[in-house]
Tab-separated table of C-alpha atoms and ligand atoms in Angstrom:
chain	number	residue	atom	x	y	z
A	29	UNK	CA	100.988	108.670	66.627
A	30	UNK	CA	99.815	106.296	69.260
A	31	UNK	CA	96.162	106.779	70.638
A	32	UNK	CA	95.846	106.023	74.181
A	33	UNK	CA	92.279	105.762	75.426
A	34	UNK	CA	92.267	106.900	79.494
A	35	UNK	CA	89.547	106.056	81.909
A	36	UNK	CA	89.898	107.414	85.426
A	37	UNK	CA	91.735	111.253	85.291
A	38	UNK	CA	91.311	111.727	89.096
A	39	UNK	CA	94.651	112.541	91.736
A	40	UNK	CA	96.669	110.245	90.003
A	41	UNK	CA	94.943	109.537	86.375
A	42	UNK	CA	94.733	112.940	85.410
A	43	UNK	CA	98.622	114.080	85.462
A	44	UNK	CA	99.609	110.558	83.843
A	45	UNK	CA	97.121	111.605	81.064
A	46	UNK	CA	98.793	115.424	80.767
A	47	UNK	CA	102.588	113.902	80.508
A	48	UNK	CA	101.327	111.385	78.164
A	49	UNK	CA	100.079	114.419	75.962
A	50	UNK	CA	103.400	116.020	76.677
A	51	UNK	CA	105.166	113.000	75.657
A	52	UNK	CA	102.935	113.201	71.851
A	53	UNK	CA	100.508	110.744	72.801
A	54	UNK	CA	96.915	110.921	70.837
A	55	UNK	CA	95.177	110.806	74.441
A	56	UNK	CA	91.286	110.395	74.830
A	57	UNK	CA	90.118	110.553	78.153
A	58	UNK	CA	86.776	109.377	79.771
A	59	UNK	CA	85.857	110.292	83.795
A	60	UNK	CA	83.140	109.526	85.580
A	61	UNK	CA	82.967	113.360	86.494
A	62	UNK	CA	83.234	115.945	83.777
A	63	UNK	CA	85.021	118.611	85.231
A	64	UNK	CA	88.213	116.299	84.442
A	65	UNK	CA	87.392	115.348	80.920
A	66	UNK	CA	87.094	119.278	80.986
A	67	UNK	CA	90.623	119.489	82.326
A	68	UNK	CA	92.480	117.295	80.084
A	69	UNK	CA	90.921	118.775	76.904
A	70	UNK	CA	92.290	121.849	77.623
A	71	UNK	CA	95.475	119.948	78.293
A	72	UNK	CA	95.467	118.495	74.562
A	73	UNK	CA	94.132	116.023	75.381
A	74	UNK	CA	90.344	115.118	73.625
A	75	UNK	CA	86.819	114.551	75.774
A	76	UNK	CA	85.065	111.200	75.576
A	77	UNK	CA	81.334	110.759	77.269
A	78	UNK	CA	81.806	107.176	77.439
A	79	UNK	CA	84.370	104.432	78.397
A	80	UNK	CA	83.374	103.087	74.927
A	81	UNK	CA	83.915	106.658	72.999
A	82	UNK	CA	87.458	106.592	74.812
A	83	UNK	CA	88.563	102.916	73.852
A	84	UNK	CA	87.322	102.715	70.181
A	85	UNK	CA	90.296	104.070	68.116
A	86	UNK	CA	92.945	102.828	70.799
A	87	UNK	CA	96.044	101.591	70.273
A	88	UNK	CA	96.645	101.640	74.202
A	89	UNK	CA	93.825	101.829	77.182
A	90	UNK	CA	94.794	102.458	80.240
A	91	UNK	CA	92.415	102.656	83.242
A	92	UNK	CA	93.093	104.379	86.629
A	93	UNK	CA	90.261	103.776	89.316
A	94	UNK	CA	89.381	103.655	92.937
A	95	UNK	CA	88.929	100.028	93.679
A	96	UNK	CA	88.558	96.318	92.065
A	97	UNK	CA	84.462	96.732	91.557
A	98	UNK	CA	85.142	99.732	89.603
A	99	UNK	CA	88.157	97.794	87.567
A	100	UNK	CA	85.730	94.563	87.271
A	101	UNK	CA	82.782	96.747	85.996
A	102	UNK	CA	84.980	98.929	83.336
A	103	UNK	CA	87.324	96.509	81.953
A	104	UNK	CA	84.532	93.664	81.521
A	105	UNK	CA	81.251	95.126	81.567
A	106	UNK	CA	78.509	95.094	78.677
A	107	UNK	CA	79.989	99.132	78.044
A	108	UNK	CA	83.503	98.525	79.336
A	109	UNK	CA	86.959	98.324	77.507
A	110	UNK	CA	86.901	94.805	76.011
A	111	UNK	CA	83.840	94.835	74.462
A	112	UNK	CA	84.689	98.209	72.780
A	113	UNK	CA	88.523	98.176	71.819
A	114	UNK	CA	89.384	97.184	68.518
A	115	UNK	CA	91.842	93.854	68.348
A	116	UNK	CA	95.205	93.882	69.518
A	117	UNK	CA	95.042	96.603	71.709
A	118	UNK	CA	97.278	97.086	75.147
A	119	UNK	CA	95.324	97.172	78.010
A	120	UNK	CA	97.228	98.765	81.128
A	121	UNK	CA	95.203	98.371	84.459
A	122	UNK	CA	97.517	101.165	86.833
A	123	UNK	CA	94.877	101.503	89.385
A	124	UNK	CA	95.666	99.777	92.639
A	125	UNK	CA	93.712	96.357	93.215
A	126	UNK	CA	93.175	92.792	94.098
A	127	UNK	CA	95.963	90.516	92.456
A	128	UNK	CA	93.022	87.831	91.523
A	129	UNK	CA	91.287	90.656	89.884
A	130	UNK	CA	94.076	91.253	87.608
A	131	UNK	CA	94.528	87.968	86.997
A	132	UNK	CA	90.666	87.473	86.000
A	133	UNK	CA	91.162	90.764	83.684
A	134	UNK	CA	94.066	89.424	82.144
A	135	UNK	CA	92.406	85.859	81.451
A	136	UNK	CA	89.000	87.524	79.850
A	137	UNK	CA	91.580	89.774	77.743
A	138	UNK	CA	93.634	87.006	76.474
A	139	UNK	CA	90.349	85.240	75.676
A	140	UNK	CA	90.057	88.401	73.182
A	141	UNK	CA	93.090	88.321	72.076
A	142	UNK	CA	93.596	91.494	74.307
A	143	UNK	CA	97.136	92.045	75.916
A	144	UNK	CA	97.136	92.970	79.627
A	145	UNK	CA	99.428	94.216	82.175
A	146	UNK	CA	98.586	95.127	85.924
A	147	UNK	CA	100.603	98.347	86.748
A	148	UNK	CA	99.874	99.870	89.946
A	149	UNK	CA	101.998	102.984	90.530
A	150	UNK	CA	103.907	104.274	93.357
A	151	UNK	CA	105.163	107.693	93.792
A	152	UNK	CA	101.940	109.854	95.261
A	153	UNK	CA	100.266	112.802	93.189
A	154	UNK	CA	103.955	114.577	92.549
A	155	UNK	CA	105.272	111.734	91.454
A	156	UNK	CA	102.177	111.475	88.681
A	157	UNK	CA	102.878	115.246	87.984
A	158	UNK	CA	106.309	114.739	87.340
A	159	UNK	CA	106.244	111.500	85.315
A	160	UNK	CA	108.360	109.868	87.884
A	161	UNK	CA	106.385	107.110	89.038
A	162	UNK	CA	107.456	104.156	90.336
A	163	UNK	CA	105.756	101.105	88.577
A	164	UNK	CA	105.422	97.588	89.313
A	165	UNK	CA	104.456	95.329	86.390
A	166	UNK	CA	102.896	91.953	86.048
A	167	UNK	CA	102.067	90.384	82.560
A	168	UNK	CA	103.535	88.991	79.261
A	169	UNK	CA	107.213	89.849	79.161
A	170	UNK	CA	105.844	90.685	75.179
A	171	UNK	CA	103.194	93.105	76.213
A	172	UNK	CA	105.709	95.109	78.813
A	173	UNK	CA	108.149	95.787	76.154
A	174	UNK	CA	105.377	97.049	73.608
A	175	UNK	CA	104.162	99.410	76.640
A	176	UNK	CA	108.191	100.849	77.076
A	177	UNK	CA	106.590	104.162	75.051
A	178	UNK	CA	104.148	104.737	77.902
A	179	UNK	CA	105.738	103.788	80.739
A	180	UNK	CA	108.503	106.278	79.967
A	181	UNK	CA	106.016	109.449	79.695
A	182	UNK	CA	105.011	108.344	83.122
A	183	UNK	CA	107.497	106.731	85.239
A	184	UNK	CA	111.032	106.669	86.438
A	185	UNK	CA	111.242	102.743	87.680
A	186	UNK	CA	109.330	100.552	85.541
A	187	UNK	CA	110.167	96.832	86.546
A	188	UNK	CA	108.455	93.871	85.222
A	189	UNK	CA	107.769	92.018	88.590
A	190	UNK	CA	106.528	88.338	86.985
A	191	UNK	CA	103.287	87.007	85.377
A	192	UNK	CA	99.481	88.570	85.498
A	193	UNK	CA	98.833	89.689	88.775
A	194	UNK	CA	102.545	90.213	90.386
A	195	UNK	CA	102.668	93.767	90.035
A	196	UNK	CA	99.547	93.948	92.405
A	197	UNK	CA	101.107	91.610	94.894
A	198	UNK	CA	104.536	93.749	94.748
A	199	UNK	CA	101.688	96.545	95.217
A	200	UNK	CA	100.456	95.134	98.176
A	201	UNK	CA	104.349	94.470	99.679
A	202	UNK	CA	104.702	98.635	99.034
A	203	UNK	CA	101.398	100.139	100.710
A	204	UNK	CA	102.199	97.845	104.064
A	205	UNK	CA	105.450	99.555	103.964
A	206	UNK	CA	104.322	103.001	103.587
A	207	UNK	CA	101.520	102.765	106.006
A	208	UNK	CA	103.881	101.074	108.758
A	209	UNK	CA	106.661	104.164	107.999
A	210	UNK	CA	104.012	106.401	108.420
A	211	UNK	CA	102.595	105.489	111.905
A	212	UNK	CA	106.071	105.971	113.018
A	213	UNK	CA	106.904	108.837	111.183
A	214	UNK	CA	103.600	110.371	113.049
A	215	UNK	CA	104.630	108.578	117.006
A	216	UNK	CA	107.903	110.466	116.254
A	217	UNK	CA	106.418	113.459	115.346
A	218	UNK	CA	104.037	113.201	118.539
A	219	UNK	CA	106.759	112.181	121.062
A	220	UNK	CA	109.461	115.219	119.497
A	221	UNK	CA	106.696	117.442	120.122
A	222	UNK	CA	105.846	116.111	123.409
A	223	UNK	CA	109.581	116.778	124.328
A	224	UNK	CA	109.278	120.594	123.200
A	225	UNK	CA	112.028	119.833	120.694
A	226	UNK	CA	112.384	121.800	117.065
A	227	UNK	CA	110.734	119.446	114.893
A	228	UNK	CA	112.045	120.936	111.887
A	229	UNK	CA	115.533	120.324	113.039
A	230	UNK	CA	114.797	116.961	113.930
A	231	UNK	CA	113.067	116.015	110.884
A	232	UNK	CA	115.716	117.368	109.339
A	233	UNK	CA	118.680	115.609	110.659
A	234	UNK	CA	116.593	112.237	111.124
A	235	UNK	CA	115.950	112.282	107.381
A	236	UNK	CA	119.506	112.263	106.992
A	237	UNK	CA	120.827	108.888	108.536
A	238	UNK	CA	119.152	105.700	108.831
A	239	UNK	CA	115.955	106.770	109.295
A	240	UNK	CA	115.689	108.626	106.682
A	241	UNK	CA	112.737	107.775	103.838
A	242	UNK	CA	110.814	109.208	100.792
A	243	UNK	CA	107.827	109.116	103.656
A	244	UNK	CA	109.739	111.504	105.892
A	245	UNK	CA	110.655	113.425	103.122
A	246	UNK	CA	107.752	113.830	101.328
A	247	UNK	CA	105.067	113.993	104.060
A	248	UNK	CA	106.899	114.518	107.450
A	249	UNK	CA	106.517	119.218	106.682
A	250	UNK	CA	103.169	118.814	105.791
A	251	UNK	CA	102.410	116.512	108.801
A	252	UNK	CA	104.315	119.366	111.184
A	253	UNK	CA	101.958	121.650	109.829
A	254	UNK	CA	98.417	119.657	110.117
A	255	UNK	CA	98.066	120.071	106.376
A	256	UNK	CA	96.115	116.844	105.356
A	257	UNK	CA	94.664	117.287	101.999
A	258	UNK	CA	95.397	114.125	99.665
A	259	UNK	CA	97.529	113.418	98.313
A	260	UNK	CA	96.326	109.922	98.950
A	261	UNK	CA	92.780	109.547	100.777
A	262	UNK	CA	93.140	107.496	103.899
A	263	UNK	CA	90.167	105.236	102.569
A	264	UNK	CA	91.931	104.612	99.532
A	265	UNK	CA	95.056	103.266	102.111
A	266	UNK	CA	92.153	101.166	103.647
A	267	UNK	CA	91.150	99.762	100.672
A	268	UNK	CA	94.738	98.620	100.147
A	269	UNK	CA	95.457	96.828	103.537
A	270	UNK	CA	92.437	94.737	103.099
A	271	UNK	CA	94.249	93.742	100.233
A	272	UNK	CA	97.097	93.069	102.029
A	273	UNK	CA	95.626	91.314	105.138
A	274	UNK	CA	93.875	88.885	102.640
A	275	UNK	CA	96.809	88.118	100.648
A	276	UNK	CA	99.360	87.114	103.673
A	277	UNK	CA	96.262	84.807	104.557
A	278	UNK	CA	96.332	83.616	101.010
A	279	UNK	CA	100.353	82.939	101.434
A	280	UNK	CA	100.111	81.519	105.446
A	281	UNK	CA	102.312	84.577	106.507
A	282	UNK	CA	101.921	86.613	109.383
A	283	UNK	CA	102.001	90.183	109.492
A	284	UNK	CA	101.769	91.887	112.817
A	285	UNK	CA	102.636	95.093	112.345
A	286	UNK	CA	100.631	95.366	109.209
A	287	UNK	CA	98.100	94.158	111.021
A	288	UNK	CA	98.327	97.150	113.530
A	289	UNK	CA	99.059	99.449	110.976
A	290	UNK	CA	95.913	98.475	109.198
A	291	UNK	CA	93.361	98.706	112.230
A	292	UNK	CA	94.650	102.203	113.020
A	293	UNK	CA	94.236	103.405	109.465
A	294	UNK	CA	90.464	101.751	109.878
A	295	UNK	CA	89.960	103.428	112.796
A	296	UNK	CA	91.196	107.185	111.053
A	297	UNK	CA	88.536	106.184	108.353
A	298	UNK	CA	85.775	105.379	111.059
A	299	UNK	CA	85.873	108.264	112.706
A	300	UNK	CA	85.164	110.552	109.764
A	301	UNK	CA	88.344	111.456	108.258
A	302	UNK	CA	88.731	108.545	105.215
A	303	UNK	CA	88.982	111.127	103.145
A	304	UNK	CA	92.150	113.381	104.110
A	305	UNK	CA	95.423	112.100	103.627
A	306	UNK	CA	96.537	109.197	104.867
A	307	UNK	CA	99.469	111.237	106.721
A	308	UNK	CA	96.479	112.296	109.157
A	309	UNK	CA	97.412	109.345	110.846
A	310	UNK	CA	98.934	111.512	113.099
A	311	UNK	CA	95.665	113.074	114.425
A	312	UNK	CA	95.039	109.457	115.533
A	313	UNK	CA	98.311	109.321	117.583
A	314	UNK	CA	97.564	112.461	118.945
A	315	UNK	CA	94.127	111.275	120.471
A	316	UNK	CA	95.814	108.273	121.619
A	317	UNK	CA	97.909	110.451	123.754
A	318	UNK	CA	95.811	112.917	125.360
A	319	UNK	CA	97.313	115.715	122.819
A	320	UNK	CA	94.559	116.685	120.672
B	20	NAD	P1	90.735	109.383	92.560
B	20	NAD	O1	89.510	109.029	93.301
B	20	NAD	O2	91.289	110.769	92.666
B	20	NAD	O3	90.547	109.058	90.986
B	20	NAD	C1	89.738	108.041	90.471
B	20	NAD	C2	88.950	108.643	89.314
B	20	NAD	O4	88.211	107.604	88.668
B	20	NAD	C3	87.933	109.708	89.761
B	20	NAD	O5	88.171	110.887	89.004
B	20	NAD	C4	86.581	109.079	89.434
B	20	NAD	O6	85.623	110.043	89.006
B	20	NAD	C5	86.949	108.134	88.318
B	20	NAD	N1	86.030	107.012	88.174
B	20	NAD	C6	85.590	106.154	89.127
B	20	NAD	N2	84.789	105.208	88.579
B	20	NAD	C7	84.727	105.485	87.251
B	20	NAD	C8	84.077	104.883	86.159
B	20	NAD	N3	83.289	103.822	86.336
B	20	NAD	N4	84.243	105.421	84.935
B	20	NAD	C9	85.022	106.519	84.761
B	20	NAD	N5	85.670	107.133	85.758
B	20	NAD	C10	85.524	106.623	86.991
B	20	NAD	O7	91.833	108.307	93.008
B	20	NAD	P2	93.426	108.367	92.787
B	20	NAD	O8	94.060	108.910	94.032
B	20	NAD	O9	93.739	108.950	91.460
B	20	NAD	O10	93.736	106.787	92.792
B	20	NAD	C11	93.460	105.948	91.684
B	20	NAD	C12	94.081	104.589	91.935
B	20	NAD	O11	95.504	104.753	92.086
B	20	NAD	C13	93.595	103.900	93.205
B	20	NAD	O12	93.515	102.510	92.999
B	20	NAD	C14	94.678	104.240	94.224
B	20	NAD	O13	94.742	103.269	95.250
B	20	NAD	C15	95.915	104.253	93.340
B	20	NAD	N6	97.029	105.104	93.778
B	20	NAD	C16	96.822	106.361	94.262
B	20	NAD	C17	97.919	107.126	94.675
B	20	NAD	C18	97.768	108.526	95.253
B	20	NAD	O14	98.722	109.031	95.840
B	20	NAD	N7	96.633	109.183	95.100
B	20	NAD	C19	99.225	106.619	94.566
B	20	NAD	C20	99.396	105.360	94.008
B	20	NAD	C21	98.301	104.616	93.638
């Protein structure tokens, strides 16, 4: 049996750890927060205190935090996962951060004689409960076939996207997307509204053709109904676009309506609401118009 040592079992963390138990994983899980070491023991899963408690006996660690700091500070840190793993371990980074972070993880782990991969998911908190993520991979072509076994107990599209740090970058490419689909979805759902038409129907028949997407699917009847809990918190979203803005600097592209996209979801977390989900751009809209 593999042992997979998991740090982070928050929205997304904590089903990825449960399907990996499914899936007949040895899974010992570390949070910052007890209540969800508490939740995955009773899963099957066992309770660590300690990032180095969770990492010791690992064949596999897999980390799933909020930002690069809290990547930085677990992965390299005096109490973190390299100092602590034994030799040869896989290290998986899945939480969403800066590509020259992972790169700088993946250089101190080689230095170890750690193997790394960066593998930010996509797919939202159903997708995680499901084991259907989709997962973008940058690393040793080596190390992504010896993960296959984990991937599969969480994902549906696992893709190897290049070398160290891609899978961030393709990360990036995804969360400009979904915030961009998002403002629209919520101007559409303002102006149909505005109109007096059945937004139900509409949604309905809209998801149908061209303009049809996993956004509108997956968020558009919660959005109808003002029903923002995350899901995905809107400062999390933030987080993300600064990554973006920076690394279309970094590659002397322009990206205008990212760059939109990214002020208004600054301006949701400014005015209080960073933590709902990100689909509360549409209380932003609303304002905008004169409709709240
Ligand atoms: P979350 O805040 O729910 O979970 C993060 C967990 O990490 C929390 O339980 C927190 O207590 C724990 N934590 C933080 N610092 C820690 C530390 N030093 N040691 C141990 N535990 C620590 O966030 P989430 O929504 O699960 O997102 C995690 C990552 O996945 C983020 O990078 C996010 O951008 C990305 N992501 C989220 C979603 C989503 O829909 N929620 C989708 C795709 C990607």
């Amino acid at each position: 049996m593999t042992t997979v040592g998991f740090i982070g079992l928050g929205i997304m963390g904590g089903p990825m750890a449960a399907n990996l138990v499914k899936a007949g994983f040895d899974v010992v899980g570390y949070n910052r927060s007890q209540a969800a070491v508490d939740r995955l023991a009773e899963q099957g899963g066992k309770a660590a205190s300690s990032v180095a408690e969770a990492v010791r006996d690992a064949d596999v660690v897999i980390t799933m935090l909020p930002d690069s700091p809290d990547v930085e500070r677990v992965a390299l840190g005096e109490d973190g996962v390299l100092a602590n793993a034994k030799a040869g371990v896989l290290y998986i980074d899945c939480s969403t951060i800066k590509p020259d972070t992972a790169r700088t993880v993946a250089e101190q782990a080689a230095q170890q004689g750690v193997r790394a991969l960066d593998a930010p998911v996509s797919g939202g908190e159903q997708g995680a409960i499901d084991g259907a993520l989709s997962i973008m991979v940058g690393g040793e072509a080596e190390a992504f076939e010896a993960a296959s076994a984990v991937f599969d107990a969480v994902g549906k599209t696992v893709v190897h996207v290049g070398k160290a740090g891609s899978g961030q970058t393709v990360k990036a490419a995804n969360q400009l997307i979904v915030a961009g689909t998002l403002e629209l979805v919520a101007e559409s759902i303002v102006f149909l509204e505005a109109h007096g038409v059945d937004t139900e129907a509409a949604l309905s028949v809209l998801n149908g053709g061209l303009a049809g997407s996993a956004i509108l699917e997956r968020k558009g009847a919660g959005m109808l109904k003002r029903e923002f809990t995350p899901g995905f918190r809107t400062e999390l979203h933030h987080k993300d676009l600064g990554i973006v803005q920076a690394a279309a600097r970094e590659a002397g592209v322009t990206i205008p309506l990212g760059a939109v996209a990214s002020q208004l979801v600054a301006a949701l977390v400014a005015r209080g609401d960073g933590a709902l989900d990100h689909s509360a751009l549409l209380k932003l809209v609303e304002e905008l118009s004169g409709r709240s």
